[in-house]
Amino acid sequence: MRDPRNYFINPFDNREISYAEMAAFATDHIGKLGNQNTVSGGAWGARLAATTTEMANYTDAISDEMAQTDFRKAAKRAKNDMREALPPAVESQVANWVRAAFGKNSPELISVVGSGTTELRQLTDDLVSEYLQKVITGLTPLIGNGVDQQRLDDANALKTQWDAIYTASEQSSADKRLSEEERRAAKASLAEVLFETLLEVAQANRGNPDVLGNFFTPSLAGGPALSSPGGGGPGDGGGSSSGSTSSASSSSSLSSSFSSSSSFSSSSSFEDSSSSSLSSSFSSSSSGV
């Protein structure tokens, strides 16, 4: 007897199915499902509506993730450019003026830039704002005592600009992570609705696995290539049995092609080693289905 647990496995919920493969597979399936809905007089209308909705959610999630990827790249580029520009800006707009007023190794210069802007270059991004605040703090008591107000205004402007760019960069990373999670969730939801349709197709066509090709093209998502589907009539949701090659080989397993989670079947004492395929599990040889 075939391991009954195989029939509980969703073959479409698999990390190895890429997002592009899932899109191609589901688009093809929607077209086929629409055809079957037409020839059956609307028998598959509910499944078609559910799948179309999940497909729209999936493509929206893909589009959003792509946009967030580009936003993150732009934000990271702006942050990196600012990091490169900061040390020379602090030198030219602040340090050089303090140096000119108080001397190269003066306590006043040290109170503003410490050991110099080399320190700024070596800091991690999350400490840059603190360094700029230290510059402002050290510079403030010097204003009107050898250094004009413009130097303090410039230092504050640099910190304000950096804080805005750094915050945008960090937010873009958070948005990217969120969009990736939403994309994975949308893929899982689409896989679930596809599985529900697969089960309904099997229920409506017991003993006739040839009909699978009328609804799905497994090879688009890394599954087995099917023979041409049976040419069933509109009343049975798919077709009558005709010249099947899909039930002849255990290597044509829709389950094992789409889901590594079916590996537990190899340890089952109930499994017939020649019949672990989800495709052949709906064949006429399975009297227990």
Tab-separated table of N, CA, C and O in Angstrom, residues 9-121:
chain	number	residue	atom	x	y	z
A	9	ILE	N	0.836	16.183	1.870
A	9	ILE	CA	1.956	17.075	1.578
A	9	ILE	C	1.588	18.034	0.449
A	9	ILE	O	1.124	17.610	-0.607
A	10	ASN	N	1.816	19.314	0.688
A	10	ASN	CA	1.580	20.325	-0.352
A	10	ASN	C	2.810	20.388	-1.245
A	10	ASN	O	3.865	20.875	-0.830
A	11	PRO	N	2.721	19.919	-2.483
A	11	PRO	CA	3.903	19.899	-3.352
A	11	PRO	C	4.326	21.277	-3.824
A	11	PRO	O	5.434	21.453	-4.329
A	12	PHE	N	3.462	22.277	-3.684
A	12	PHE	CA	3.763	23.617	-4.184
A	12	PHE	C	4.446	24.487	-3.138
A	12	PHE	O	4.962	25.549	-3.464
A	13	ASP	N	4.427	24.057	-1.882
A	13	ASP	CA	5.032	24.827	-0.802
A	13	ASP	C	6.454	24.328	-0.574
A	13	ASP	O	6.725	23.551	0.336
A	14	ASN	N	7.356	24.785	-1.410
A	14	ASN	CA	8.716	24.266	-1.414
A	14	ASN	C	9.689	25.405	-1.708
A	14	ASN	O	9.497	26.161	-2.646
A	15	ARG	N	10.719	25.530	-0.880
A	15	ARG	CA	11.696	26.602	-1.069
A	15	ARG	C	12.417	26.503	-2.408
A	15	ARG	O	12.900	27.505	-2.938
A	16	GLU	N	12.540	25.287	-2.935
A	16	GLU	CA	13.282	25.108	-4.171
A	16	GLU	C	12.524	25.638	-5.388
A	16	GLU	O	13.098	25.788	-6.457
A	17	ILE	N	11.242	25.889	-5.234
A	17	ILE	CA	10.481	26.534	-6.306
A	17	ILE	C	10.765	28.031	-6.210
A	17	ILE	O	10.411	28.674	-5.227
A	18	SER	N	11.416	28.582	-7.211
A	18	SER	CA	11.765	29.996	-7.172
A	18	SER	C	10.519	30.860	-7.331
A	18	SER	O	9.449	30.389	-7.737
A	19	TYR	N	10.673	32.124	-7.023
A	19	TYR	CA	9.544	33.042	-7.160
A	19	TYR	C	9.137	33.173	-8.628
A	19	TYR	O	7.950	33.265	-8.941
A	20	ALA	N	10.109	33.170	-9.526
A	20	ALA	CA	9.797	33.250	-10.949
A	20	ALA	C	9.090	31.977	-11.414
A	20	ALA	O	8.134	32.037	-12.204
A	21	GLU	N	9.550	30.826	-10.942
A	21	GLU	CA	8.899	29.566	-11.308
A	21	GLU	C	7.466	29.517	-10.790
A	21	GLU	O	6.560	29.064	-11.495
A	22	MET	N	7.272	29.977	-9.569
A	22	MET	CA	5.926	29.990	-9.015
A	22	MET	C	4.998	30.882	-9.831
A	22	MET	O	3.843	30.539	-10.095
A	23	ALA	N	5.506	32.031	-10.261
A	23	ALA	CA	4.706	32.937	-11.071
A	23	ALA	C	4.343	32.294	-12.409
A	23	ALA	O	3.187	32.360	-12.858
A	24	ALA	N	5.323	31.661	-13.053
A	24	ALA	CA	5.057	31.020	-14.344
A	24	ALA	C	4.086	29.856	-14.185
A	24	ALA	O	3.155	29.680	-14.993
A	25	PHE	N	4.292	29.063	-13.138
A	25	PHE	CA	3.440	27.907	-12.892
A	25	PHE	C	1.994	28.326	-12.618
A	25	PHE	O	1.043	27.776	-13.170
A	26	ALA	N	1.828	29.320	-11.730
A	26	ALA	CA	0.488	29.749	-11.353
A	26	ALA	C	-0.232	30.438	-12.510
A	26	ALA	O	-1.440	30.262	-12.690
A	27	THR	N	0.509	31.220	-13.300
A	27	THR	CA	-0.108	31.872	-14.464
A	27	THR	C	-0.622	30.844	-15.451
A	27	THR	O	-1.742	30.953	-15.969
A	28	ASP	N	0.197	29.830	-15.712
A	28	ASP	CA	-0.227	28.748	-16.608
A	28	ASP	C	-1.446	28.024	-16.036
A	28	ASP	O	-2.404	27.720	-16.758
A	29	HIS	N	-1.413	27.764	-14.733
A	29	HIS	CA	-2.526	27.060	-14.082
A	29	HIS	C	-3.831	27.859	-14.175
A	29	HIS	O	-4.897	27.287	-14.448
A	30	ILE	N	-3.749	29.158	-13.973
A	30	ILE	CA	-4.952	29.988	-14.048
A	30	ILE	C	-5.558	29.925	-15.444
A	30	ILE	O	-6.787	29.859	-15.604
A	31	GLY	N	-4.697	29.931	-16.462
A	31	GLY	CA	-5.208	29.793	-17.828
A	31	GLY	C	-5.903	28.464	-18.045
A	31	GLY	O	-7.008	28.406	-18.620
A	32	LYS	N	-5.289	27.401	-17.584
A	32	LYS	CA	-5.890	26.073	-17.737
A	32	LYS	C	-7.157	25.937	-16.908
A	32	LYS	O	-8.146	25.345	-17.355
A	33	LEU	N	-7.133	26.488	-15.712
A	33	LEU	CA	-8.304	26.415	-14.852
A	33	LEU	C	-9.461	27.192	-15.457
A	33	LEU	O	-10.626	26.762	-15.378
A	34	GLY	N	-9.149	28.314	-16.087
A	34	GLY	CA	-10.187	29.072	-16.779
A	34	GLY	C	-10.802	28.281	-17.911
A	34	GLY	O	-12.033	28.306	-18.119
A	35	ASN	N	-9.965	27.571	-18.652
A	35	ASN	CA	-10.484	26.734	-19.746
A	35	ASN	C	-11.399	25.644	-19.207
A	35	ASN	O	-12.485	25.388	-19.758
A	36	GLN	N	-10.971	24.996	-18.125
A	36	GLN	CA	-11.789	23.929	-17.550
A	36	GLN	C	-13.078	24.476	-16.955
A	36	GLN	O	-14.122	23.815	-16.999
A	37	ASN	N	-13.004	25.676	-16.428
A	37	ASN	CA	-14.222	26.296	-15.899
A	37	ASN	C	-15.223	26.558	-17.013
A	37	ASN	O	-16.434	26.374	-16.848
A	38	THR	N	-14.700	26.957	-18.170
A	38	THR	CA	-15.582	27.230	-19.315
A	38	THR	C	-16.245	25.959	-19.821
A	38	THR	O	-17.468	25.905	-19.999
A	39	VAL	N	-15.442	24.917	-20.046
A	39	VAL	CA	-16.000	23.696	-20.630
A	39	VAL	C	-16.894	22.934	-19.657
A	39	VAL	O	-17.731	22.128	-20.069
A	40	SER	N	-16.719	23.212	-18.353
A	40	SER	CA	-17.536	22.526	-17.359
A	40	SER	C	-18.785	23.329	-16.978
A	40	SER	O	-19.537	22.917	-16.103
A	41	GLY	N	-18.965	24.464	-17.605
A	41	GLY	CA	-20.129	25.280	-17.296
A	41	GLY	C	-20.032	26.000	-15.967
A	41	GLY	O	-21.037	26.254	-15.310
A	42	GLY	N	-18.814	26.312	-15.529
A	42	GLY	CA	-18.609	27.087	-14.310
A	42	GLY	C	-18.304	26.275	-13.078
A	42	GLY	O	-18.310	26.819	-11.956
A	43	ALA	N	-17.993	24.989	-13.232
A	43	ALA	CA	-17.741	24.131	-12.073
A	43	ALA	C	-16.506	24.553	-11.274
A	43	ALA	O	-16.407	24.258	-10.085
A	44	TRP	N	-15.586	25.243	-11.942
A	44	TRP	CA	-14.343	25.625	-11.280
A	44	TRP	C	-14.280	27.129	-11.006
A	44	TRP	O	-13.205	27.675	-10.747
A	45	GLY	N	-15.412	27.774	-11.011
A	45	GLY	CA	-15.447	29.221	-10.826
A	45	GLY	C	-14.906	29.680	-9.484
A	45	GLY	O	-14.166	30.674	-9.398
A	46	ALA	N	-15.257	28.972	-8.423
A	46	ALA	CA	-14.792	29.363	-7.087
A	46	ALA	C	-13.279	29.213	-6.968
A	46	ALA	O	-12.599	30.075	-6.404
A	47	ARG	N	-12.751	28.113	-7.499
A	47	ARG	CA	-11.310	27.904	-7.443
A	47	ARG	C	-10.588	28.944	-8.294
A	47	ARG	O	-9.516	29.439	-7.914
A	48	LEU	N	-11.161	29.280	-9.441
A	48	LEU	CA	-10.548	30.268	-10.315
A	48	LEU	C	-10.486	31.633	-9.622
A	48	LEU	O	-9.458	32.315	-9.673
A	49	ALA	N	-11.580	32.020	-8.967
A	49	ALA	CA	-11.615	33.309	-8.270
A	49	ALA	C	-10.603	33.340	-7.132
A	49	ALA	O	-9.874	34.335	-6.952
A	50	ALA	N	-10.535	32.266	-6.350
A	50	ALA	CA	-9.605	32.218	-5.216
A	50	ALA	C	-8.155	32.279	-5.686
A	50	ALA	O	-7.320	32.985	-5.106
A	51	THR	N	-7.857	31.552	-6.753
A	51	THR	CA	-6.482	31.508	-7.259
A	51	THR	C	-6.085	32.839	-7.874
A	51	THR	O	-4.959	33.309	-7.690
A	52	THR	N	-7.003	33.463	-8.604
A	52	THR	CA	-6.717	34.759	-9.211
A	52	THR	C	-6.430	35.811	-8.145
A	52	THR	O	-5.518	36.635	-8.293
A	53	THR	N	-7.181	35.774	-7.063
A	53	THR	CA	-6.962	36.715	-5.965
A	53	THR	C	-5.587	36.517	-5.336
A	53	THR	O	-4.842	37.484	-5.110
A	54	GLU	N	-5.237	35.274	-5.043
A	54	GLU	CA	-3.928	35.006	-4.431
A	54	GLU	C	-2.788	35.332	-5.384
A	54	GLU	O	-1.724	35.780	-4.963
A	55	MET	N	-3.017	35.125	-6.681
A	55	MET	CA	-1.990	35.459	-7.661
A	55	MET	C	-1.766	36.969	-7.705
A	55	MET	O	-0.617	37.440	-7.815
A	56	ALA	N	-2.843	37.742	-7.599
A	56	ALA	CA	-2.713	39.202	-7.580
A	56	ALA	C	-1.936	39.649	-6.344
A	56	ALA	O	-1.068	40.535	-6.421
A	57	ASN	N	-2.225	39.038	-5.203
A	57	ASN	CA	-1.496	39.356	-3.982
A	57	ASN	C	-0.016	38.999	-4.116
A	57	ASN	O	0.870	39.725	-3.634
A	58	TYR	N	0.236	37.880	-4.772
A	58	TYR	CA	1.612	37.417	-4.965
A	58	TYR	C	2.400	38.385	-5.845
A	58	TYR	O	3.521	38.784	-5.506
A	59	THR	N	1.826	38.780	-6.977
A	59	THR	CA	2.537	39.691	-7.873
A	59	THR	C	2.727	41.060	-7.226
A	59	THR	O	3.750	41.713	-7.437
A	60	ASP	N	1.752	41.492	-6.423
A	60	ASP	CA	1.906	42.754	-5.696
A	60	ASP	C	3.078	42.673	-4.719
A	60	ASP	O	3.864	43.624	-4.586
A	61	ALA	N	3.188	41.540	-4.030
A	61	ALA	CA	4.275	41.359	-3.066
A	61	ALA	C	5.628	41.320	-3.769
A	61	ALA	O	6.611	41.883	-3.275
A	62	ILE	N	5.665	40.677	-4.927
A	62	ILE	CA	6.906	40.630	-5.706
A	62	ILE	C	7.305	42.033	-6.138
A	62	ILE	O	8.465	42.452	-6.015
A	63	SER	N	6.345	42.790	-6.657
A	63	SER	CA	6.610	44.152	-7.118
A	63	SER	C	7.090	45.043	-5.971
A	63	SER	O	8.041	45.809	-6.118
A	64	ASP	N	6.436	44.908	-4.813
A	64	ASP	CA	6.822	45.722	-3.657
A	64	ASP	C	8.229	45.373	-3.189
A	64	ASP	O	9.021	46.267	-2.851
A	65	GLU	N	8.554	44.093	-3.178
A	65	GLU	CA	9.893	43.682	-2.744
A	65	GLU	C	10.962	44.211	-3.700
A	65	GLU	O	12.031	44.654	-3.270
A	66	MET	N	10.653	44.199	-5.006
A	66	MET	CA	11.600	44.741	-5.981
A	66	MET	C	11.803	46.236	-5.760
A	66	MET	O	12.926	46.752	-5.828
A	67	ALA	N	10.694	46.955	-5.498
A	67	ALA	CA	10.792	48.396	-5.252
A	67	ALA	C	11.596	48.675	-3.996
A	67	ALA	O	12.459	49.571	-3.975
A	68	GLN	N	11.334	47.902	-2.928
A	68	GLN	CA	12.055	48.112	-1.675
A	68	GLN	C	13.541	47.807	-1.826
A	68	GLN	O	14.382	48.443	-1.177
A	69	THR	N	13.856	46.859	-2.682
A	69	THR	CA	15.266	46.558	-2.955
A	69	THR	C	15.964	47.764	-3.558
A	69	THR	O	17.080	48.133	-3.155
A	70	ASP	N	15.303	48.409	-4.526
A	70	ASP	CA	15.895	49.586	-5.160
A	70	ASP	C	15.955	50.770	-4.199
A	70	ASP	O	16.934	51.530	-4.200
A	71	PHE	N	14.906	50.932	-3.362
A	71	PHE	CA	14.930	52.009	-2.371
A	71	PHE	C	16.109	51.824	-1.411
A	71	PHE	O	16.788	52.789	-1.040
A	72	ARG	N	16.317	50.571	-1.019
A	72	ARG	CA	17.407	50.295	-0.082
A	72	ARG	C	18.762	50.589	-0.731
A	72	ARG	O	19.654	51.163	-0.101
A	73	LYS	N	18.919	50.196	-1.988
A	73	LYS	CA	20.174	50.475	-2.688
A	73	LYS	C	20.437	51.973	-2.754
A	73	LYS	O	21.573	52.436	-2.540
A	74	ALA	N	19.383	52.741	-3.069
A	74	ALA	CA	19.536	54.195	-3.162
A	74	ALA	C	19.884	54.797	-1.806
A	74	ALA	O	20.756	55.678	-1.709
A	75	ALA	N	19.223	54.315	-0.751
A	75	ALA	CA	19.478	54.846	0.587
A	75	ALA	C	20.888	54.497	1.056
A	75	ALA	O	21.569	55.325	1.682
A	76	LYS	N	21.331	53.281	0.755
A	76	LYS	CA	22.687	52.872	1.141
A	76	LYS	C	23.738	53.680	0.378
A	76	LYS	O	24.783	54.048	0.938
A	77	ARG	N	23.459	53.954	-0.894
A	77	ARG	CA	24.406	54.753	-1.673
A	77	ARG	C	24.516	56.171	-1.094
A	77	ARG	O	25.617	56.724	-0.961
A	78	ALA	N	23.368	56.766	-0.747
A	78	ALA	CA	23.382	58.110	-0.159
A	78	ALA	C	24.152	58.121	1.156
A	78	ALA	O	24.934	59.043	1.433
A	79	LYS	N	23.948	57.076	1.975
A	79	LYS	CA	24.657	57.007	3.249
A	79	LYS	C	26.165	56.853	3.042
A	79	LYS	O	26.968	57.543	3.693
A	80	ASN	N	26.556	55.984	2.126
A	80	ASN	CA	27.976	55.766	1.876
A	80	ASN	C	28.643	57.023	1.316
A	80	ASN	O	29.790	57.342	1.660
A	81	ASP	N	27.924	57.713	0.436
A	81	ASP	CA	28.473	58.960	-0.117
A	81	ASP	C	28.662	60.002	0.983
A	81	ASP	O	29.664	60.730	0.991
A	82	MET	N	27.702	60.063	1.903
A	82	MET	CA	27.802	61.008	3.018
A	82	MET	C	28.970	60.654	3.932
A	82	MET	O	29.695	61.539	4.407
A	83	ARG	N	29.167	59.362	4.164
A	83	ARG	CA	30.293	58.928	5.001
A	83	ARG	C	31.626	59.385	4.396
A	83	ARG	O	32.527	59.807	5.107
A	84	GLU	N	31.736	59.290	3.090
A	84	GLU	CA	32.963	59.711	2.420
A	84	GLU	C	33.153	61.219	2.501
A	84	GLU	O	34.279	61.720	2.606
A	85	ALA	N	32.041	61.948	2.457
A	85	ALA	CA	32.120	63.411	2.427
A	85	ALA	C	32.306	64.033	3.804
A	85	ALA	O	32.799	65.170	3.908
A	86	LEU	N	31.937	63.322	4.866
A	86	LEU	CA	31.952	63.909	6.204
A	86	LEU	C	33.349	64.333	6.698
A	86	LEU	O	33.508	65.484	7.164
A	87	PRO	N	34.359	63.465	6.663
A	87	PRO	CA	35.660	63.880	7.211
A	87	PRO	C	36.218	65.149	6.557
A	87	PRO	O	36.613	66.080	7.282
A	88	PRO	N	36.249	65.227	5.220
A	88	PRO	CA	36.756	66.483	4.650
A	88	PRO	C	35.862	67.680	4.951
A	88	PRO	O	36.358	68.815	5.072
A	89	ALA	N	34.549	67.446	5.100
A	89	ALA	CA	33.638	68.542	5.429
A	89	ALA	C	33.909	69.065	6.836
A	89	ALA	O	33.922	70.287	7.076
A	90	VAL	N	34.123	68.146	7.793
A	90	VAL	CA	34.435	68.561	9.156
A	90	VAL	C	35.772	69.310	9.192
A	90	VAL	O	35.932	70.314	9.905
A	91	GLU	N	36.714	68.842	8.409
A	91	GLU	CA	38.013	69.516	8.340
A	91	GLU	C	37.870	70.936	7.801
A	91	GLU	O	38.345	71.906	8.403
A	92	SER	N	37.229	71.058	6.645
A	92	SER	CA	37.173	72.359	5.980
A	92	SER	C	36.229	73.345	6.649
A	92	SER	O	36.493	74.555	6.675
A	93	GLN	N	35.118	72.848	7.209
A	93	GLN	CA	34.105	73.747	7.749
A	93	GLN	C	34.273	74.030	9.241
A	93	GLN	O	33.716	75.016	9.744
A	94	VAL	N	35.025	73.168	9.929
A	94	VAL	CA	35.153	73.348	11.375
A	94	VAL	C	36.617	73.325	11.834
A	94	VAL	O	37.143	74.311	12.361
A	95	ALA	N	37.279	72.184	11.651
A	95	ALA	CA	38.608	71.981	12.244
A	95	ALA	C	39.625	73.014	11.768
A	95	ALA	O	40.423	73.540	12.576
A	96	ASN	N	39.643	73.312	10.473
A	96	ASN	CA	40.627	74.265	9.959
A	96	ASN	C	40.472	75.642	10.595
A	96	ASN	O	41.464	76.354	10.824
A	97	TRP	N	39.236	76.033	10.888
A	97	TRP	CA	38.989	77.339	11.497
A	97	TRP	C	39.448	77.363	12.958
A	97	TRP	O	39.999	78.356	13.434
A	98	VAL	N	39.220	76.277	13.663
A	98	VAL	CA	39.679	76.192	15.052
A	98	VAL	C	41.204	76.137	15.090
A	98	VAL	O	41.860	76.779	15.930
A	99	ARG	N	41.783	75.409	14.167
A	99	ARG	CA	43.248	75.298	14.079
A	99	ARG	C	43.876	76.671	13.799
A	99	ARG	O	44.921	77.026	14.380
A	100	ALA	N	43.247	77.391	12.905
A	100	ALA	CA	43.768	78.718	12.561
A	100	ALA	C	43.671	79.687	13.737
A	100	ALA	O	44.537	80.560	13.935
A	101	ALA	N	42.628	79.534	14.540
A	101	ALA	CA	42.408	80.456	15.662
A	101	ALA	C	43.247	80.113	16.878
A	101	ALA	O	43.725	81.023	17.600
A	102	PHE	N	43.474	78.800	17.112
A	102	PHE	CA	44.102	78.405	18.384
A	102	PHE	C	45.398	77.606	18.234
A	102	PHE	O	46.087	77.363	19.233
A	103	GLY	N	45.722	77.165	17.023
A	103	GLY	CA	46.959	76.435	16.822
A	103	GLY	C	46.736	74.956	16.533
A	103	GLY	O	45.691	74.375	16.853
A	104	LYS	N	47.762	74.369	15.948
A	104	LYS	CA	47.678	72.989	15.449
A	104	LYS	C	47.436	71.973	16.552
A	104	LYS	O	46.661	71.028	16.376
A	105	ASN	N	48.087	72.090	17.663
A	105	ASN	CA	47.960	71.120	18.758
A	105	ASN	C	47.279	71.716	19.983
A	105	ASN	O	47.522	71.276	21.115
A	106	SER	N	46.441	72.693	19.741
A	106	SER	CA	45.808	73.405	20.853
A	106	SER	C	44.768	72.549	21.553
A	106	SER	O	44.142	71.664	20.947
A	107	PRO	N	44.554	72.808	22.863
A	107	PRO	CA	43.494	72.100	23.584
A	107	PRO	C	42.120	72.341	22.967
A	107	PRO	O	41.263	71.460	22.984
A	108	GLU	N	41.927	73.537	22.408
A	108	GLU	CA	40.645	73.862	21.794
A	108	GLU	C	40.371	72.951	20.592
A	108	GLU	O	39.241	72.469	20.415
A	109	LEU	N	41.393	72.711	19.791
A	109	LEU	CA	41.218	71.834	18.626
A	109	LEU	C	40.921	70.410	19.069
A	109	LEU	O	40.041	69.740	18.511
A	110	ILE	N	41.655	69.966	20.095
A	110	ILE	CA	41.429	68.611	20.607
A	110	ILE	C	40.016	68.472	21.168
A	110	ILE	O	39.361	67.440	21.004
A	111	SER	N	39.522	69.530	21.812
A	111	SER	CA	38.176	69.469	22.382
A	111	SER	C	37.102	69.370	21.306
A	111	SER	O	35.994	68.909	21.576
A	112	VAL	N	37.450	69.797	20.088
A	112	VAL	CA	36.469	69.757	18.992
A	112	VAL	C	36.558	68.460	18.200
A	112	VAL	O	35.544	67.763	17.993
A	113	VAL	N	37.737	68.096	17.718
A	113	VAL	CA	37.863	66.922	16.842
A	113	VAL	C	38.696	65.802	17.452
A	113	VAL	O	38.990	64.803	16.772
A	114	GLY	N	39.076	65.933	18.715
A	114	GLY	CA	39.841	64.869	19.357
A	114	GLY	C	41.153	64.624	18.658
A	114	GLY	O	41.930	65.551	18.414
A	115	SER	N	41.393	63.373	18.300
A	115	SER	CA	42.640	63.021	17.622
A	115	SER	C	42.589	63.310	16.134
A	115	SER	O	43.533	63.011	15.413
A	116	GLY	N	41.483	63.876	15.663
A	116	GLY	CA	41.380	64.232	14.251
A	116	GLY	C	40.256	63.489	13.549
A	116	GLY	O	39.592	62.617	14.125
A	117	THR	N	40.053	63.818	12.300
A	117	THR	CA	38.946	63.214	11.545
A	117	THR	C	39.243	61.790	11.089
A	117	THR	O	38.358	61.118	10.566
A	118	THR	N	40.479	61.327	11.287
A	118	THR	CA	40.760	59.913	10.997
A	118	THR	C	39.891	59.025	11.873
A	118	THR	O	39.415	57.963	11.437
A	119	GLU	N	39.665	59.470	13.085
A	119	GLU	CA	38.785	58.741	14.000
A	119	GLU	C	37.378	58.609	13.409
A	119	GLU	O	36.749	57.558	13.509
A	120	LEU	N	36.909	59.680	12.790
A	120	LEU	CA	35.581	59.666	12.176
A	120	LEU	C	35.496	58.635	11.060
A	120	LEU	O	34.494	57.932	10.917
A	121	ARG	N	36.547	58.519	10.281
A	121	ARG	CA	36.561	57.552	9.173
A	121	ARG	C	36.458	56.112	9.677
A	121	ARG	O	35.927	55.240	8.996
